[in-house]
């Protein structure tokens, strides 16, 4: 966590290529100082991905948003990200977050020292059509077992999060929710 980040945000945008040009609209909707971005764009060519990450990092630094870069530790360091998301192995000297979908993954995240976990899918989601959401009781157990603040992901928006917050989740993340679309 950098000096601009004293605690983890409770609201996160997960980026991906299907957002297209609406990515900027979604970023504009993020509350200043109280939200973060997990930059994924896994299918973007490396040079284009680096340029896009730099542009997003500039916005994050200007607006005091947290930034996690998925998978690429070197890119996360290059853009001064707060976290690397789903690294192949825990990076030395950098905090990291992990996606968790099962008790085994939650226990692995805890043993690895993840600073933040994204539990998914907690609800039906357009980004993974046909995939059944985790049963609520299991999602709660996964969140509790991870040993780090748990972010609910999958079909989430601020309204849906209220119930999950009462059940022990720290925050929420979405894609479509930041575009004004239902069913993140």
Tab-separated table of C-alpha atoms in Angstrom:
chain	number	residue	atom	x	y	z
A	1	UNK	CA	0.000	0.000	0.000
A	2	UNK	CA	1.431	3.370	-0.935
A	3	UNK	CA	1.324	6.454	1.258
A	4	UNK	CA	-1.777	7.672	-0.584
A	5	UNK	CA	-3.684	4.540	0.539
A	6	UNK	CA	-4.317	4.254	4.296
A	7	UNK	CA	-6.942	1.501	4.023
A	8	UNK	CA	-8.407	-0.544	1.204
A	9	UNK	CA	-11.374	0.875	-0.665
A	10	UNK	CA	-14.718	-0.845	-0.327
A	11	UNK	CA	-15.780	-0.358	-3.968
A	12	UNK	CA	-13.799	-1.682	-6.951
A	13	UNK	CA	-14.024	-1.670	-10.737
A	14	UNK	CA	-12.799	-4.820	-12.488
A	15	UNK	CA	-11.698	-3.909	-16.017
A	16	UNK	CA	-11.844	-6.090	-19.090
A	17	UNK	CA	-11.806	-5.751	-22.861
A	18	UNK	CA	-15.559	-6.081	-23.295
A	19	UNK	CA	-15.966	-2.621	-21.736
A	20	UNK	CA	-14.440	-1.034	-24.836
A	21	UNK	CA	-14.575	2.753	-24.749
A	22	UNK	CA	-17.024	2.653	-21.840
A	23	UNK	CA	-14.046	1.943	-19.565
A	24	UNK	CA	-13.539	5.690	-19.161
A	25	UNK	CA	-17.220	6.208	-18.301
A	26	UNK	CA	-16.921	3.561	-15.586
A	27	UNK	CA	-13.751	5.108	-14.174
A	28	UNK	CA	-15.434	8.526	-14.089
A	29	UNK	CA	-18.205	7.060	-11.908
A	30	UNK	CA	-15.815	5.808	-9.224
A	31	UNK	CA	-15.972	7.814	-5.998
A	32	UNK	CA	-12.767	9.790	-5.475
A	33	UNK	CA	-10.553	8.440	-2.653
A	34	UNK	CA	-12.959	5.623	-1.771
A	35	UNK	CA	-12.620	3.168	-4.633
A	36	UNK	CA	-10.134	1.188	-6.639
A	37	UNK	CA	-9.501	-0.394	-10.009
A	38	UNK	CA	-8.337	-3.927	-10.742
A	39	UNK	CA	-6.753	-3.553	-14.168
A	40	UNK	CA	-7.122	-6.864	-15.978
A	41	UNK	CA	-7.316	-6.553	-19.790
A	42	UNK	CA	-5.635	-9.948	-20.071
A	43	UNK	CA	-6.160	-10.280	-23.837
A	44	UNK	CA	-4.690	-6.902	-24.764
A	45	UNK	CA	-1.291	-7.081	-26.481
A	46	UNK	CA	1.570	-6.394	-24.018
A	47	UNK	CA	2.554	-2.969	-25.409
A	48	UNK	CA	-1.060	-1.817	-25.563
A	49	UNK	CA	-1.732	-3.219	-22.104
A	50	UNK	CA	1.232	-1.302	-20.668
A	51	UNK	CA	0.080	1.962	-22.271
A	52	UNK	CA	-3.461	1.458	-21.008
A	53	UNK	CA	-2.166	0.627	-17.520
A	54	UNK	CA	-0.090	3.830	-17.509
A	55	UNK	CA	-3.112	5.906	-18.502
A	56	UNK	CA	-5.274	4.304	-15.815
A	57	UNK	CA	-2.489	4.675	-13.229
A	58	UNK	CA	-2.267	8.403	-13.988
A	59	UNK	CA	-5.996	8.737	-13.326
A	60	UNK	CA	-5.719	6.685	-10.129
A	61	UNK	CA	-2.852	8.783	-8.803
A	62	UNK	CA	-4.637	12.036	-9.679
A	63	UNK	CA	-7.942	10.943	-8.079
A	64	UNK	CA	-6.455	9.019	-5.112
A	65	UNK	CA	-7.906	5.694	-6.302
A	66	UNK	CA	-6.273	2.391	-5.419
A	67	UNK	CA	-4.854	0.395	-8.315
A	68	UNK	CA	-4.211	-3.314	-8.683
A	69	UNK	CA	-2.601	-4.698	-11.835
A	70	UNK	CA	-3.534	-8.287	-12.648
A	71	UNK	CA	-0.845	-10.937	-13.060
A	72	UNK	CA	2.090	-8.747	-14.115
A	73	UNK	CA	4.328	-7.811	-11.175
A	74	UNK	CA	6.743	-5.814	-13.361
A	75	UNK	CA	3.902	-3.748	-14.829
A	76	UNK	CA	2.384	-3.232	-11.372
A	77	UNK	CA	5.714	-1.879	-10.138
A	78	UNK	CA	6.228	0.247	-13.273
A	79	UNK	CA	2.916	2.067	-12.796
A	80	UNK	CA	3.276	2.289	-8.993
A	81	UNK	CA	0.211	0.133	-8.350
A	82	UNK	CA	-0.908	-0.520	-4.787
A	83	UNK	CA	-1.327	-4.253	-5.444
A	84	UNK	CA	-0.660	-6.955	-7.955
A	85	UNK	CA	-3.772	-9.096	-8.470
A	86	UNK	CA	-3.419	-12.875	-8.838
A	87	UNK	CA	0.373	-12.989	-9.185
A	88	UNK	CA	1.929	-16.336	-10.109
A	89	UNK	CA	3.674	-16.223	-6.724
A	90	UNK	CA	3.703	-13.689	-3.873
A	91	UNK	CA	5.818	-10.740	-5.031
A	92	UNK	CA	8.688	-9.594	-2.842
A	93	UNK	CA	8.033	-6.174	-1.347
A	94	UNK	CA	4.591	-5.691	-2.870
A	95	UNK	CA	1.124	-6.363	-1.542
A	96	UNK	CA	-1.140	-8.592	-3.564
A	97	UNK	CA	-4.768	-9.630	-3.895
A	98	UNK	CA	-6.254	-12.923	-5.010
A	99	UNK	CA	-9.474	-14.184	-6.535
A	100	UNK	CA	-11.016	-16.969	-4.462
A	101	UNK	CA	-13.815	-19.316	-5.515
A	102	UNK	CA	-13.517	-22.107	-2.934
A	103	UNK	CA	-12.459	-22.851	0.628
A	104	UNK	CA	-9.175	-24.280	-0.681
A	105	UNK	CA	-8.383	-21.066	-2.549
A	106	UNK	CA	-9.323	-18.990	0.520
A	107	UNK	CA	-6.977	-21.037	2.689
A	108	UNK	CA	-4.228	-20.685	0.065
A	109	UNK	CA	-4.757	-16.900	-0.039
A	110	UNK	CA	-4.447	-16.745	3.743
A	111	UNK	CA	-1.311	-18.910	3.810
A	112	UNK	CA	0.218	-16.821	1.001
A	113	UNK	CA	-0.419	-13.526	2.808
A	114	UNK	CA	-2.915	-11.921	0.427
A	115	UNK	CA	-3.800	-8.394	1.523
A	116	UNK	CA	-7.248	-8.537	-0.077
A	117	UNK	CA	-9.423	-11.265	-1.623
A	118	UNK	CA	-12.146	-11.122	-4.258
A	119	UNK	CA	-14.767	-13.819	-3.578
A	120	UNK	CA	-16.715	-14.832	-6.668
A	121	UNK	CA	-19.194	-15.324	-8.058
A	122	UNK	CA	-21.495	-14.324	-5.223
A	123	UNK	CA	-24.426	-13.665	-7.602
A	124	UNK	CA	-25.255	-14.469	-11.219
A	125	UNK	CA	-23.178	-12.342	-13.557
A	126	UNK	CA	-23.142	-11.446	-17.250
A	127	UNK	CA	-19.374	-11.837	-17.417
A	128	UNK	CA	-19.698	-15.576	-16.648
A	129	UNK	CA	-23.063	-16.627	-18.124
A	130	UNK	CA	-24.264	-20.020	-17.006
A	131	UNK	CA	-21.924	-20.199	-14.032
A	132	UNK	CA	-23.835	-20.780	-10.828
A	133	UNK	CA	-23.125	-18.362	-8.000
A	134	UNK	CA	-21.668	-19.632	-4.763
A	135	UNK	CA	-24.296	-20.551	-2.170
A	136	UNK	CA	-24.543	-17.631	0.271
A	137	UNK	CA	-23.403	-19.657	3.287
A	138	UNK	CA	-20.368	-20.927	1.380
A	139	UNK	CA	-19.490	-17.424	0.164
A	140	UNK	CA	-19.554	-16.223	3.792
A	141	UNK	CA	-17.319	-19.109	4.907
A	142	UNK	CA	-14.871	-18.437	2.074
A	143	UNK	CA	-14.726	-14.746	3.004
A	144	UNK	CA	-14.105	-15.569	6.663
A	145	UNK	CA	-11.464	-18.208	5.893
A	146	UNK	CA	-9.354	-15.966	3.658
A	147	UNK	CA	-7.830	-13.983	6.518
A	148	UNK	CA	-8.018	-10.699	4.589
A	149	UNK	CA	-10.705	-8.155	3.754
A	150	UNK	CA	-13.132	-9.918	1.388
A	151	UNK	CA	-14.592	-8.183	-1.650
A	152	UNK	CA	-17.850	-9.621	-3.065
A	153	UNK	CA	-17.690	-9.999	-6.854
A	154	UNK	CA	-20.270	-11.163	-9.365
A	155	UNK	CA	-23.566	-9.414	-10.040
A	156	UNK	CA	-22.722	-6.789	-7.460
A	157	UNK	CA	-23.637	-3.153	-7.142
A	158	UNK	CA	-23.799	-0.797	-4.188
A	159	UNK	CA	-27.401	-1.760	-3.392
A	160	UNK	CA	-26.715	-5.520	-3.419
A	161	UNK	CA	-23.640	-5.048	-1.273
A	162	UNK	CA	-25.636	-3.839	1.745
A	163	UNK	CA	-26.737	-7.383	2.549
A	164	UNK	CA	-23.255	-8.822	1.984
A	165	UNK	CA	-21.719	-6.188	4.230
A	166	UNK	CA	-23.977	-7.320	7.076
A	167	UNK	CA	-22.691	-10.853	6.423
A	168	UNK	CA	-19.035	-9.933	6.878
A	169	UNK	CA	-17.869	-8.800	3.443
A	170	UNK	CA	-15.599	-5.762	3.466
A	171	UNK	CA	-16.463	-4.411	0.022
A	172	UNK	CA	-17.762	-5.123	-3.464
A	173	UNK	CA	-16.491	-5.096	-7.031
A	174	UNK	CA	-18.204	-4.986	-10.369
A	175	UNK	CA	-17.971	-4.255	-14.041
A	176	UNK	CA	-21.437	-3.403	-15.334
A	177	UNK	CA	-22.472	-1.725	-12.083
A	178	UNK	CA	-20.064	1.114	-12.889
A	179	UNK	CA	-21.650	1.475	-16.321
A	180	UNK	CA	-25.140	1.870	-14.901
A	181	UNK	CA	-26.042	-1.613	-16.164
A	182	UNK	CA	-27.672	-4.240	-13.963
A	183	UNK	CA	-25.940	-7.519	-13.198
A	184	UNK	CA	-22.224	-6.743	-13.007
